[in-house]
CSV table of N, CA and C in Angstrom, one decimal:
chain,number,residue,atom,x,y,z
A,1,UNK,N,-41.6,-34.1,-6.4
A,1,UNK,CA,-41.1,-34.7,-5.1
A,1,UNK,C,-40.6,-33.9,-3.9
A,2,UNK,N,-39.7,-34.4,-4.1
A,2,UNK,CA,-38.2,-34.2,-3.6
A,2,UNK,C,-38.2,-32.2,-3.8
A,3,UNK,N,-38.3,-31.4,-4.4
A,3,UNK,CA,-38.4,-29.8,-4.8
A,3,UNK,C,-38.8,-29.7,-3.9
A,4,UNK,N,-40.2,-30.3,-3.7
A,4,UNK,CA,-41.7,-30.0,-2.8
A,4,UNK,C,-40.7,-29.5,-0.6
A,5,UNK,N,-40.1,-31.1,-0.9
A,5,UNK,CA,-40.3,-31.7,0.1
A,5,UNK,C,-39.1,-30.3,1.0
A,6,UNK,N,-38.3,-29.9,-0.5
A,6,UNK,CA,-36.7,-28.5,0.1
A,6,UNK,C,-37.6,-27.5,0.2
A,7,UNK,N,-38.7,-26.8,-0.7
A,7,UNK,CA,-39.6,-26.1,-0.7
A,7,UNK,C,-40.2,-26.2,1.3
A,8,UNK,N,-40.7,-27.4,1.4
A,8,UNK,CA,-41.2,-26.4,2.4
A,8,UNK,C,-40.5,-26.3,3.9
A,9,UNK,N,-39.0,-27.2,3.6
A,9,UNK,CA,-37.9,-27.2,4.9
A,9,UNK,C,-37.6,-26.0,5.0
A,10,UNK,N,-37.3,-25.2,3.6
A,10,UNK,CA,-36.7,-23.5,3.3
A,10,UNK,C,-37.6,-22.8,4.0
A,11,UNK,N,-39.1,-22.8,3.6
A,11,UNK,CA,-40.3,-22.1,4.3
A,11,UNK,C,-39.9,-22.1,5.8
A,12,UNK,N,-40.2,-23.2,6.0
A,12,UNK,CA,-40.0,-23.8,7.7
A,12,UNK,C,-39.1,-23.5,8.4
A,13,UNK,N,-38.1,-23.0,7.8
A,13,UNK,CA,-36.4,-22.5,8.9
A,13,UNK,C,-36.6,-21.0,8.9
A,14,UNK,N,-36.7,-21.1,7.6
A,14,UNK,CA,-37.2,-19.0,7.5
A,14,UNK,C,-38.2,-18.5,8.5
A,15,UNK,N,-38.8,-19.2,8.7
A,15,UNK,CA,-40.2,-18.8,9.3
A,15,UNK,C,-40.0,-19.0,11.0
A,16,UNK,N,-39.0,-20.1,11.1
A,16,UNK,CA,-38.6,-20.5,12.6
A,16,UNK,C,-37.5,-19.3,12.9
A,17,UNK,N,-36.5,-19.1,11.8
A,17,UNK,CA,-35.3,-18.1,12.2
A,17,UNK,C,-35.9,-16.3,12.6
A,18,UNK,N,-37.0,-16.3,11.8
A,18,UNK,CA,-37.6,-14.8,11.8
A,18,UNK,C,-37.5,-14.7,13.1
A,19,UNK,N,-38.4,-14.7,14.2
A,19,UNK,CA,-38.6,-14.3,15.9
A,19,UNK,C,-37.0,-14.4,15.7
A,20,UNK,N,-35.9,-15.0,15.9
A,20,UNK,CA,-34.3,-15.1,16.6
A,20,UNK,C,-34.0,-13.7,15.8
A,21,UNK,N,-34.2,-13.6,14.4
A,21,UNK,CA,-33.3,-12.2,13.9
A,21,UNK,C,-33.9,-11.0,14.7
A,22,UNK,N,-35.3,-10.9,14.7
A,22,UNK,CA,-36.1,-9.5,14.9
A,22,UNK,C,-35.5,-9.1,16.4
A,23,UNK,N,-35.1,-10.3,17.0
A,23,UNK,CA,-34.5,-10.3,18.8
A,23,UNK,C,-33.3,-8.5,18.5
A,24,UNK,N,-32.4,-9.4,17.3
A,24,UNK,CA,-31.4,-8.9,17.2
A,24,UNK,C,-31.5,-7.6,16.9
A,25,UNK,N,-32.1,-7.1,16.4
A,25,UNK,CA,-32.8,-6.1,15.5
A,25,UNK,C,-32.5,-4.8,16.6
A,26,UNK,N,-33.5,-4.9,17.7
A,26,UNK,CA,-33.1,-3.3,18.2
A,26,UNK,C,-31.4,-3.3,18.9
A,27,UNK,N,-31.5,-3.9,19.2
A,27,UNK,CA,-29.8,-4.2,19.5
A,27,UNK,C,-29.0,-3.3,18.7
A,28,UNK,N,-28.6,-3.9,17.5
A,28,UNK,CA,-27.9,-3.5,16.6
A,28,UNK,C,-28.6,-2.0,16.1
A,29,UNK,N,-29.7,-1.6,16.3
A,29,UNK,CA,-30.2,-0.3,16.1
A,29,UNK,C,-29.9,0.9,16.3
A,30,UNK,N,-29.5,1.0,17.8
A,30,UNK,CA,-28.4,1.7,18.3
A,30,UNK,C,-27.4,2.2,18.7
A,31,UNK,N,-26.2,1.7,18.4
A,31,UNK,CA,-24.7,1.5,17.3
A,31,UNK,C,-24.2,2.5,16.9
A,32,UNK,N,-23.7,3.1,17.4
A,32,UNK,CA,-22.8,4.3,17.0
A,32,UNK,C,-21.3,3.8,16.3
A,33,UNK,N,-21.4,3.7,15.0
A,33,UNK,CA,-20.1,3.8,14.5
A,33,UNK,C,-19.5,4.7,14.0
A,34,UNK,N,-18.4,4.3,13.6
A,34,UNK,CA,-17.7,5.5,12.6
A,34,UNK,C,-16.4,5.2,12.2
A,35,UNK,N,-16.1,5.6,11.4
A,35,UNK,CA,-14.4,5.5,10.3
A,35,UNK,C,-13.5,6.3,10.3
A,36,UNK,N,-11.9,5.8,10.4
A,36,UNK,CA,-11.2,7.0,10.4
A,36,UNK,C,-10.4,6.5,8.6
A,37,UNK,N,-10.3,7.2,8.1
A,37,UNK,CA,-9.3,7.1,7.0
A,37,UNK,C,-7.7,7.6,7.2
A,38,UNK,N,-6.7,6.0,7.9
A,38,UNK,CA,-5.7,7.2,8.7
A,38,UNK,C,-5.0,7.1,8.2
A,39,UNK,N,-4.5,6.8,6.4
A,39,UNK,CA,-3.3,7.5,5.4
A,39,UNK,C,-4.0,8.8,5.5
A,40,UNK,N,-4.9,8.8,5.5
A,40,UNK,CA,-5.6,11.0,5.1
A,40,UNK,C,-5.3,11.3,6.3
A,41,UNK,N,-5.1,11.0,7.5
A,41,UNK,CA,-5.0,11.7,9.0
A,41,UNK,C,-3.3,12.0,8.7
A,42,UNK,N,-2.5,10.7,8.3
A,42,UNK,CA,-1.0,10.4,8.4
A,42,UNK,C,-0.8,11.4,7.4
A,43,UNK,N,-1.2,12.5,6.5
A,43,UNK,CA,-1.3,13.2,5.2
A,43,UNK,C,-1.3,14.7,6.0
A,44,UNK,N,-1.7,14.7,6.6
A,44,UNK,CA,-3.0,16.0,6.4
A,44,UNK,C,-3.5,16.5,7.8
A,45,UNK,N,-2.3,15.9,8.8
A,45,UNK,CA,-2.5,16.4,10.6
A,45,UNK,C,-2.2,17.3,10.3
A,46,UNK,N,-2.1,18.3,11.8
A,46,UNK,CA,-0.8,18.5,11.9
A,46,UNK,C,0.4,18.0,12.7
A,47,UNK,N,0.3,17.0,13.4
A,47,UNK,CA,1.0,16.2,13.4
A,47,UNK,C,2.3,15.2,12.9
A,48,UNK,N,1.3,15.2,11.5
A,48,UNK,CA,2.3,14.3,10.7
A,48,UNK,C,2.9,15.6,10.2
A,49,UNK,N,2.5,16.7,9.5
A,49,UNK,CA,3.2,18.1,9.3
A,49,UNK,C,4.4,18.2,9.6
A,50,UNK,N,4.3,18.5,11.4
A,50,UNK,CA,5.2,18.9,12.0
A,50,UNK,C,6.6,17.1,12.1
A,51,UNK,N,6.2,16.6,12.0
A,51,UNK,CA,7.2,15.3,11.9
A,51,UNK,C,7.7,15.3,10.7
A,52,UNK,N,7.3,15.2,9.4
A,52,UNK,CA,7.5,15.7,8.6
A,52,UNK,C,9.2,16.9,8.1
A,53,UNK,N,8.3,18.2,9.1
A,53,UNK,CA,9.5,19.3,8.5
A,53,UNK,C,10.6,19.0,9.4
A,54,UNK,N,10.6,18.4,10.7
A,54,UNK,CA,11.4,18.0,12.0
A,54,UNK,C,12.1,17.1,11.2
A,55,UNK,N,12.3,15.9,10.6
A,55,UNK,CA,13.1,15.3,10.3
A,55,UNK,C,13.5,15.7,8.9
A,56,UNK,N,13.3,16.2,7.6
A,56,UNK,CA,14.1,17.2,6.3
A,56,UNK,C,14.8,17.7,7.2
A,57,UNK,N,14.6,18.8,8.3
A,57,UNK,CA,15.2,19.6,8.7
A,57,UNK,C,16.7,18.8,9.5
A,58,UNK,N,16.4,17.7,10.0
A,58,UNK,CA,17.4,16.7,10.8
A,58,UNK,C,18.5,16.1,10.0
A,59,UNK,N,17.8,15.8,8.5
A,59,UNK,CA,18.9,14.9,7.6
A,59,UNK,C,19.1,16.3,6.1
A,60,UNK,N,18.6,17.6,6.4
A,60,UNK,CA,19.1,18.4,5.2
A,60,UNK,C,20.4,18.6,5.1
A,61,UNK,N,21.6,18.3,6.0
A,61,UNK,CA,22.7,19.0,6.2
A,61,UNK,C,23.4,17.2,5.2
A,62,UNK,N,23.0,16.3,5.9
A,62,UNK,CA,23.3,14.6,5.2
A,62,UNK,C,23.3,15.3,3.6
A,63,UNK,N,21.6,15.3,3.5
A,63,UNK,CA,21.4,15.6,2.4
A,63,UNK,C,22.3,16.4,1.3
A,64,UNK,N,23.0,17.6,2.0
A,64,UNK,CA,23.3,18.4,1.0
A,64,UNK,C,24.9,17.9,0.9
A,65,UNK,N,25.1,17.3,1.7
A,65,UNK,CA,26.6,16.7,1.9
A,65,UNK,C,26.4,16.0,0.6
A,66,UNK,N,25.4,14.9,0.7
A,66,UNK,CA,25.9,14.0,-0.4
A,66,UNK,C,25.6,14.6,-1.9
A,67,UNK,N,24.9,16.2,-2.1
A,67,UNK,CA,24.3,16.4,-3.4
A,67,UNK,C,26.1,17.2,-3.5
A,68,UNK,N,26.4,17.2,-3.0
A,68,UNK,CA,28.0,17.9,-3.1
A,68,UNK,C,29.2,16.3,-3.7
A,69,UNK,N,28.3,15.5,-3.0
A,69,UNK,CA,29.2,14.8,-3.8
A,69,UNK,C,29.0,14.1,-5.4
A,70,UNK,N,28.0,14.4,-5.5
A,70,UNK,CA,27.1,13.7,-6.2
A,70,UNK,C,27.5,14.6,-7.5
A,71,UNK,N,27.9,16.0,-7.1
A,71,UNK,CA,28.2,16.8,-8.1
A,71,UNK,C,29.6,16.3,-8.5
A,72,UNK,N,30.4,16.8,-6.8
A,72,UNK,CA,31.6,16.1,-7.5
A,72,UNK,C,31.9,14.6,-8.5
A,73,UNK,N,31.4,13.6,-7.8
A,73,UNK,CA,31.6,12.7,-8.5
A,73,UNK,C,31.0,13.1,-9.8
A,74,UNK,N,30.2,13.3,-10.5
A,74,UNK,CA,29.1,13.7,-11.7
A,74,UNK,C,30.5,14.9,-12.8
A,75,UNK,N,30.7,16.0,-12.1
A,75,UNK,CA,32.3,16.6,-12.7
A,75,UNK,C,33.5,15.8,-13.0
A,76,UNK,N,34.4,14.6,-12.0
A,76,UNK,CA,34.8,14.2,-11.9
A,76,UNK,C,35.0,13.0,-13.4
A,77,UNK,N,33.8,12.0,-13.5
A,77,UNK,CA,33.1,11.8,-14.7
A,77,UNK,C,33.4,12.5,-16.1
A,78,UNK,N,33.0,13.9,-15.6
A,78,UNK,CA,32.5,14.9,-16.7
A,78,UNK,C,34.4,15.1,-17.7
A,79,UNK,N,35.3,15.0,-16.3
A,79,UNK,CA,36.3,15.6,-16.6
A,79,UNK,C,37.2,14.4,-17.6
A,80,UNK,N,36.5,13.6,-16.8
A,80,UNK,CA,37.6,12.5,-17.7
A,80,UNK,C,37.1,11.5,-18.5
A,81,UNK,N,35.8,12.0,-19.0
A,81,UNK,CA,35.6,11.8,-20.4
A,81,UNK,C,36.0,12.5,-21.8
A,82,UNK,N,36.2,14.3,-20.9
A,82,UNK,CA,36.4,15.3,-22.0
A,82,UNK,C,38.1,15.0,-22.0
A,83,UNK,N,38.7,14.8,-20.9
A,83,UNK,CA,40.5,14.7,-20.9
A,83,UNK,C,41.1,13.3,-20.9
A,84,UNK,N,39.8,12.2,-20.7
A,84,UNK,CA,40.8,10.8,-20.7
A,84,UNK,C,41.3,10.8,-22.4
A,85,UNK,N,41.4,11.3,-23.2
A,85,UNK,CA,41.9,10.4,-24.4
A,85,UNK,C,43.6,10.9,-24.3
A,86,UNK,N,43.4,12.6,-23.6
A,86,UNK,CA,45.4,13.5,-23.9
A,86,UNK,C,45.7,12.8,-22.7
A,87,UNK,N,44.9,11.9,-21.9
A,87,UNK,CA,45.6,11.8,-20.4
A,87,UNK,C,46.4,10.4,-20.6
A,88,UNK,N,47.9,10.5,-20.4
A,88,UNK,CA,48.3,8.7,-20.2
A,88,UNK,C,47.2,7.6,-19.2
A,89,UNK,N,48.1,6.9,-19.7
A,89,UNK,CA,46.9,5.6,-19.5
A,89,UNK,C,47.1,5.7,-17.8
A,90,UNK,N,48.2,5.7,-17.3
A,90,UNK,CA,48.2,5.4,-16.3
A,90,UNK,C,47.8,6.6,-15.3
A,91,UNK,N,47.6,7.7,-15.4
A,91,UNK,CA,47.1,8.6,-15.3
A,91,UNK,C,45.0,8.6,-15.4
A,92,UNK,N,45.1,8.1,-16.5
A,92,UNK,CA,43.7,8.2,-16.7
A,92,UNK,C,43.3,7.2,-15.9
A,93,UNK,N,44.1,5.6,-15.1
A,93,UNK,CA,43.2,4.3,-14.3
A,93,UNK,C,43.3,5.3,-13.4
A,94,UNK,N,44.1,6.0,-12.9
A,94,UNK,CA,44.2,6.6,-11.6
A,94,UNK,C,43.3,7.5,-11.0
A,95,UNK,N,42.8,7.9,-12.0
A,95,UNK,CA,41.4,9.2,-12.2
A,95,UNK,C,40.3,8.4,-12.4
A,96,UNK,N,40.6,6.4,-13.1
A,96,UNK,CA,39.0,5.8,-13.0
A,96,UNK,C,38.9,5.4,-12.1
A,97,UNK,N,39.8,5.4,-10.6
A,97,UNK,CA,39.7,4.0,-9.6
A,97,UNK,C,39.7,5.1,-8.5
A,98,UNK,N,40.1,6.5,-8.7
A,98,UNK,CA,39.4,7.9,-8.0
A,98,UNK,C,37.8,7.6,-8.2
A,99,UNK,N,37.1,7.7,-10.1
A,99,UNK,CA,36.4,8.1,-9.2
A,99,UNK,C,35.0,7.0,-8.8
A,100,UNK,N,35.5,5.7,-9.3
A,100,UNK,CA,35.3,4.3,-8.8
A,100,UNK,C,35.4,4.7,-7.3
A,101,UNK,N,36.3,4.8,-6.6
A,101,UNK,CA,35.7,5.0,-4.8
A,101,UNK,C,34.8,6.3,-4.2
A,102,UNK,N,34.8,7.4,-5.1
A,102,UNK,CA,33.8,7.8,-5.1
A,102,UNK,C,32.8,7.7,-4.8
A,103,UNK,N,32.4,6.9,-5.8
A,103,UNK,CA,31.1,6.5,-6.7
A,103,UNK,C,30.8,5.7,-5.5
A,104,UNK,N,31.2,4.2,-4.9
A,104,UNK,CA,31.3,3.5,-3.8
A,104,UNK,C,31.3,4.1,-2.5
A,105,UNK,N,31.2,5.2,-2.5
A,105,UNK,CA,31.5,5.9,-0.8
A,105,UNK,C,29.9,7.0,-1.2
A,106,UNK,N,30.0,7.2,-2.2
A,106,UNK,CA,28.2,8.0,-2.1
A,106,UNK,C,27.5,6.6,-2.1
A,107,UNK,N,27.0,6.2,-3.0
A,107,UNK,CA,26.4,4.6,-3.1
A,107,UNK,C,26.3,4.5,-1.1
A,108,UNK,N,27.9,4.5,-0.2
A,108,UNK,CA,27.3,4.1,1.2
A,108,UNK,C,26.9,4.9,1.8
A,109,UNK,N,26.8,6.2,1.3
A,109,UNK,CA,26.6,7.3,2.2
A,109,UNK,C,25.2,7.3,1.9
A,110,UNK,N,24.2,7.2,0.7
A,110,UNK,CA,23.1,6.9,-0.1
A,110,UNK,C,22.3,5.4,1.3
A,111,UNK,N,22.5,4.7,0.9
A,111,UNK,CA,21.8,3.4,1.4
A,111,UNK,C,22.3,4.0,3.0
A,112,UNK,N,23.1,4.6,3.7
A,112,UNK,CA,23.4,5.0,4.7
A,112,UNK,C,22.2,6.1,5.3
A,113,UNK,N,22.5,7.0,4.6
A,113,UNK,CA,20.9,8.3,4.6
A,113,UNK,C,19.7,7.8,5.1
A,114,UNK,N,19.4,6.9,4.1
A,114,UNK,CA,17.9,5.9,3.8
A,114,UNK,C,17.7,5.4,4.4
A,115,UNK,N,19.0,4.0,5.5
A,115,UNK,CA,18.4,3.7,6.3
A,115,UNK,C,18.5,4.5,7.4
A,116,UNK,N,19.2,6.2,8.1
A,116,UNK,CA,19.0,6.2,9.3
A,116,UNK,C,17.3,7.6,8.7
A,117,UNK,N,17.1,7.5,7.9
A,117,UNK,CA,15.7,8.4,7.4
A,117,UNK,C,14.7,7.3,8.1
A,118,UNK,N,14.6,6.1,7.1
A,118,UNK,CA,13.4,5.3,7.8
A,118,UNK,C,13.7,5.0,8.8
A,119,UNK,N,14.3,4.7,9.4
A,119,UNK,CA,13.8,4.6,11.2
A,119,UNK,C,13.8,5.4,11.6
A,120,UNK,N,14.4,7.1,11.2
A,120,UNK,CA,13.6,7.8,12.5
A,120,UNK,C,12.3,8.4,11.9
A,121,UNK,N,12.4,8.2,10.8
A,121,UNK,CA,11.2,8.1,10.5
A,121,UNK,C,9.5,7.1,11.3
A,122,UNK,N,10.0,5.7,10.7
A,122,UNK,CA,9.4,5.2,12.1
A,122,UNK,C,9.4,5.1,13.6
A,123,UNK,N,10.3,5.6,13.9
A,123,UNK,CA,10.1,6.2,15.6
A,123,UNK,C,9.1,7.6,15.8
A,124,UNK,N,9.1,8.4,14.8
A,124,UNK,CA,8.4,9.6,15.0
A,124,UNK,C,6.9,9.0,14.5
A,125,UNK,N,6.5,8.4,13.6
A,125,UNK,CA,5.1,7.7,13.1
A,125,UNK,C,4.5,7.1,14.2
A,126,UNK,N,5.5,6.6,15.1
A,126,UNK,CA,5.2,5.4,15.7
A,126,UNK,C,4.7,6.5,17.9
A,127,UNK,N,5.5,7.5,17.4
A,127,UNK,CA,5.2,8.2,18.9
A,127,UNK,C,3.5,9.0,18.0
A,128,UNK,N,3.8,9.3,17.2
A,128,UNK,CA,2.1,10.2,16.1
A,128,UNK,C,1.1,9.3,16.1
A,129,UNK,N,1.4,7.9,16.0
A,129,UNK,CA,0.7,6.6,16.4
A,129,UNK,C,-0.2,7.0,17.8
A,130,UNK,N,0.2,7.2,18.3
A,130,UNK,CA,-0.2,6.3,20.1
A,130,UNK,C,-0.9,8.6,20.3
A,131,UNK,N,-0.5,9.2,19.6
A,131,UNK,CA,-1.0,10.9,19.4
A,131,UNK,C,-2.3,10.4,19.4
A,132,UNK,N,-2.0,9.9,17.8
A,132,UNK,CA,-3.4,9.6,16.5
A,132,UNK,C,-4.8,9.0,17.7
A,133,UNK,N,-4.1,7.7,18.4
A,133,UNK,CA,-5.2,6.7,19.0
A,133,UNK,C,-5.9,6.8,19.8
A,134,UNK,N,-5.2,7.9,21.1
A,134,UNK,CA,-5.3,8.3,21.4
A,134,UNK,C,-6.9,9.3,21.6
A,135,UNK,N,-6.3,10.3,20.6
A,135,UNK,CA,-7.5,11.3,20.4
A,135,UNK,C,-9.3,10.9,19.6
A,136,UNK,N,-8.2,10.0,19.0
A,136,UNK,CA,-9.6,8.7,18.1
A,136,UNK,C,-10.3,8.2,19.3
A,137,UNK,N,-9.0,7.9,21.0
A,137,UNK,CA,-10.4,7.4,21.6
A,137,UNK,C,-11.3,8.1,22.5
A,138,UNK,N,-10.4,9.4,22.8
A,138,UNK,CA,-11.2,10.8,23.9
A,138,UNK,C,-12.7,11.1,22.7
A,139,UNK,N,-12.3,11.2,21.6
A,139,UNK,CA,-13.5,11.9,20.7
A,139,UNK,C,-14.4,11.2,21.4
A,140,UNK,N,-14.0,9.3,20.6
A,140,UNK,CA,-14.8,8.1,20.9
A,140,UNK,C,-15.7,8.5,22.6
A,141,UNK,N,-15.3,8.6,23.3
A,141,UNK,CA,-15.9,8.0,24.5
A,141,UNK,C,-16.9,9.3,24.6
A,142,UNK,N,-15.6,10.5,23.9
A,142,UNK,CA,-17.4,12.0,24.2
A,142,UNK,C,-18.4,11.8,23.6
A,143,UNK,N,-18.1,11.1,22.4
A,143,UNK,CA,-19.4,11.8,21.3
A,143,UNK,C,-20.3,9.8,21.1
A,144,UNK,N,-19.7,9.4,22.4
A,144,UNK,CA,-20.4,7.9,22.8
A,144,UNK,C,-20.4,7.0,21.5
A,145,UNK,N,-19.1,7.1,20.5
A,145,UNK,CA,-18.9,5.9,19.8
A,145,UNK,C,-19.0,4.8,20.3
A,146,UNK,N,-20.0,3.4,19.5
A,146,UNK,CA,-19.7,2.2,20.4
A,146,UNK,C,-18.6,1.3,19.3
A,147,UNK,N,-17.8,2.1,18.3
A,147,UNK,CA,-17.0,1.4,17.9
A,147,UNK,C,-16.4,2.2,16.2
A,148,UNK,N,-15.4,2.4,16.6
A,148,UNK,CA,-14.6,3.4,15.6
A,148,UNK,C,-13.8,2.3,14.5
A,149,UNK,N,-13.6,2.5,13.6
A,149,UNK,CA,-12.6,1.4,12.5
A,149,UNK,C,-12.4,1.9,11.9
A,150,UNK,N,-10.9,1.3,11.8
A,150,UNK,CA,-9.9,2.2,10.8
A,150,UNK,C,-9.8,1.1,9.0
A,151,UNK,N,-9.5,2.5,8.0
A,151,UNK,CA,-9.8,2.3,6.8
A,151,UNK,C,-10.7,1.3,6.2
A,152,UNK,N,-12.0,0.9,6.3
A,152,UNK,CA,-12.4,0.4,5.7
A,152,UNK,C,-12.6,0.5,4.0
A,153,UNK,N,-12.6,-0.8,3.2
A,153,UNK,CA,-13.1,-0.9,2.2
A,153,UNK,C,-14.3,-0.1,1.7
A,154,UNK,N,-15.6,0.2,2.4
A,154,UNK,CA,-16.5,1.5,1.5
A,154,UNK,C,-16.5,2.0,3.0
A,155,UNK,N,-16.9,2.8,3.0
A,155,UNK,CA,-17.6,3.8,4.4
A,155,UNK,C,-18.6,4.6,4.1
A,156,UNK,N,-19.7,5.3,4.4
A,156,UNK,CA,-20.3,6.5,3.9
A,156,UNK,C,-20.2,7.5,5.0
A,157,UNK,N,-20.2,8.9,4.0
A,157,UNK,CA,-19.3,9.7,4.5
A,157,UNK,C,-20.2,10.0,5.8
A,158,UNK,N,-21.4,9.0,5.9
A,158,UNK,CA,-22.3,9.7,7.4
A,158,UNK,C,-20.9,8.9,8.4
A,159,UNK,N,-20.6,8.4,8.4
A,159,UNK,CA,-19.9,7.6,9.5
A,159,UNK,C,-18.3,8.2,9.5
A,160,UNK,N,-18.3,8.7,8.4
A,160,UNK,CA,-16.3,8.9,8.3
A,160,UNK,C,-16.2,10.3,9.5
A,161,UNK,N,-15.4,9.7,10.2
A,161,UNK,CA,-15.0,10.8,11.4
A,161,UNK,C,-14.0,11.7,11.0
A,162,UNK,N,-13.3,11.4,10.0
A,162,UNK,CA,-11.5,11.3,9.5
A,162,UNK,C,-12.0,12.8,9.7
A,163,UNK,N,-12.4,14.2,9.7
A,163,UNK,CA,-12.2,14.8,10.0
A,163,UNK,C,-12.6,16.3,11.0
A,164,UNK,N,-13.1,15.6,11.7
A,164,UNK,CA,-13.4,15.7,13.5
A,164,UNK,C,-11.9,15.0,13.8
A,165,UNK,N,-11.6,14.4,13.5
A,165,UNK,CA,-10.0,13.6,14.1
A,165,UNK,C,-9.5,14.5,13.4
A,166,UNK,N,-8.8,14.7,12.7
A,166,UNK,CA,-8.3,15.7,11.9
A,166,UNK,C,-8.4,17.4,12.5
A,167,UNK,N,-9.7,17.9,13.0
A,167,UNK,CA,-9.8,19.1,14.2
A,167,UNK,C,-9.2,19.4,15.1
A,168,UNK,N,-9.6,17.4,16.1
A,168,UNK,CA,-9.1,17.2,16.9
A,168,UNK,C,-8.1,17.5,17.3
A,169,UNK,N,-7.0,16.9,15.9
A,169,UNK,CA,-5.2,16.6,16.3
A,169,UNK,C,-4.7,18.2,15.9
A,170,UNK,N,-5.9,19.2,15.4
A,170,UNK,CA,-4.9,20.5,15.4
A,170,UNK,C,-5.4,21.4,16.6
A,171,UNK,N,-6.3,21.4,17.3
A,171,UNK,CA,-6.6,21.5,18.5
A,171,UNK,C,-5.6,21.3,19.1
A,172,UNK,N,-5.0,20.1,19.7
A,172,UNK,CA,-4.3,20.3,20.0
A,172,UNK,C,-3.1,20.4,20.0
A,173,UNK,N,-2.4,20.6,19.0
A,173,UNK,CA,-0.9,21.0,18.0
A,173,UNK,C,-1.3,22.6,18.7
A,174,UNK,N,-2.0,23.2,18.7
A,174,UNK,CA,-2.1,24.3,19.2
A,174,UNK,C,-1.3,24.7,20.4
C-alpha cells in the first residue's frame, strides 16, 4: 500500500514539474558556450613562445656561469680522487675544504638562479594571461558567446575555441 502511495506521489510530482522544465528549455537553447584549453595556449601560443625565448636569453649568461662552476667542481673532485693518495694530509684537507666551499657556492647560485627564473617567469606569465584574457573577451564579444569556460574536464570539439584563440593571439603578435 505504501509503495502505491509513493509511486502516485512521484508521478504527480513529475507531472507538475514538466511545465516548469519546459519553460526553461527555450532560454537555454540559444546559449552559446565555448571552452578554452589554457594549458595548450600557454604551450603553443605566439606570446608564450616569445616569453620563453625572452627568459631563456635573459638567464643564459648566468646559466653558463653555473655550468662552468659545475665543471670546475667536477674537475676538482676528479683531481682530488686521482691525486689525493699522493698528497700530504694538509694539502688534501685544504683541497677538500676548497671543493666543499665551491660546492656550497654552486648550490647557492643554482638556488638563486632557479628562484630568479621562477619569479621572472611568473611576472611574464601574468602579463601574458592578461593579454590572453583580453583576446578571449574580444573574440567572445565579436562572435556573441554567452559563456567561455577554461579547462573543462570534458569538452566537445564543437565548442572548443582554443584554435580560434591561438590564431587570434598569433595575428595580434604580428
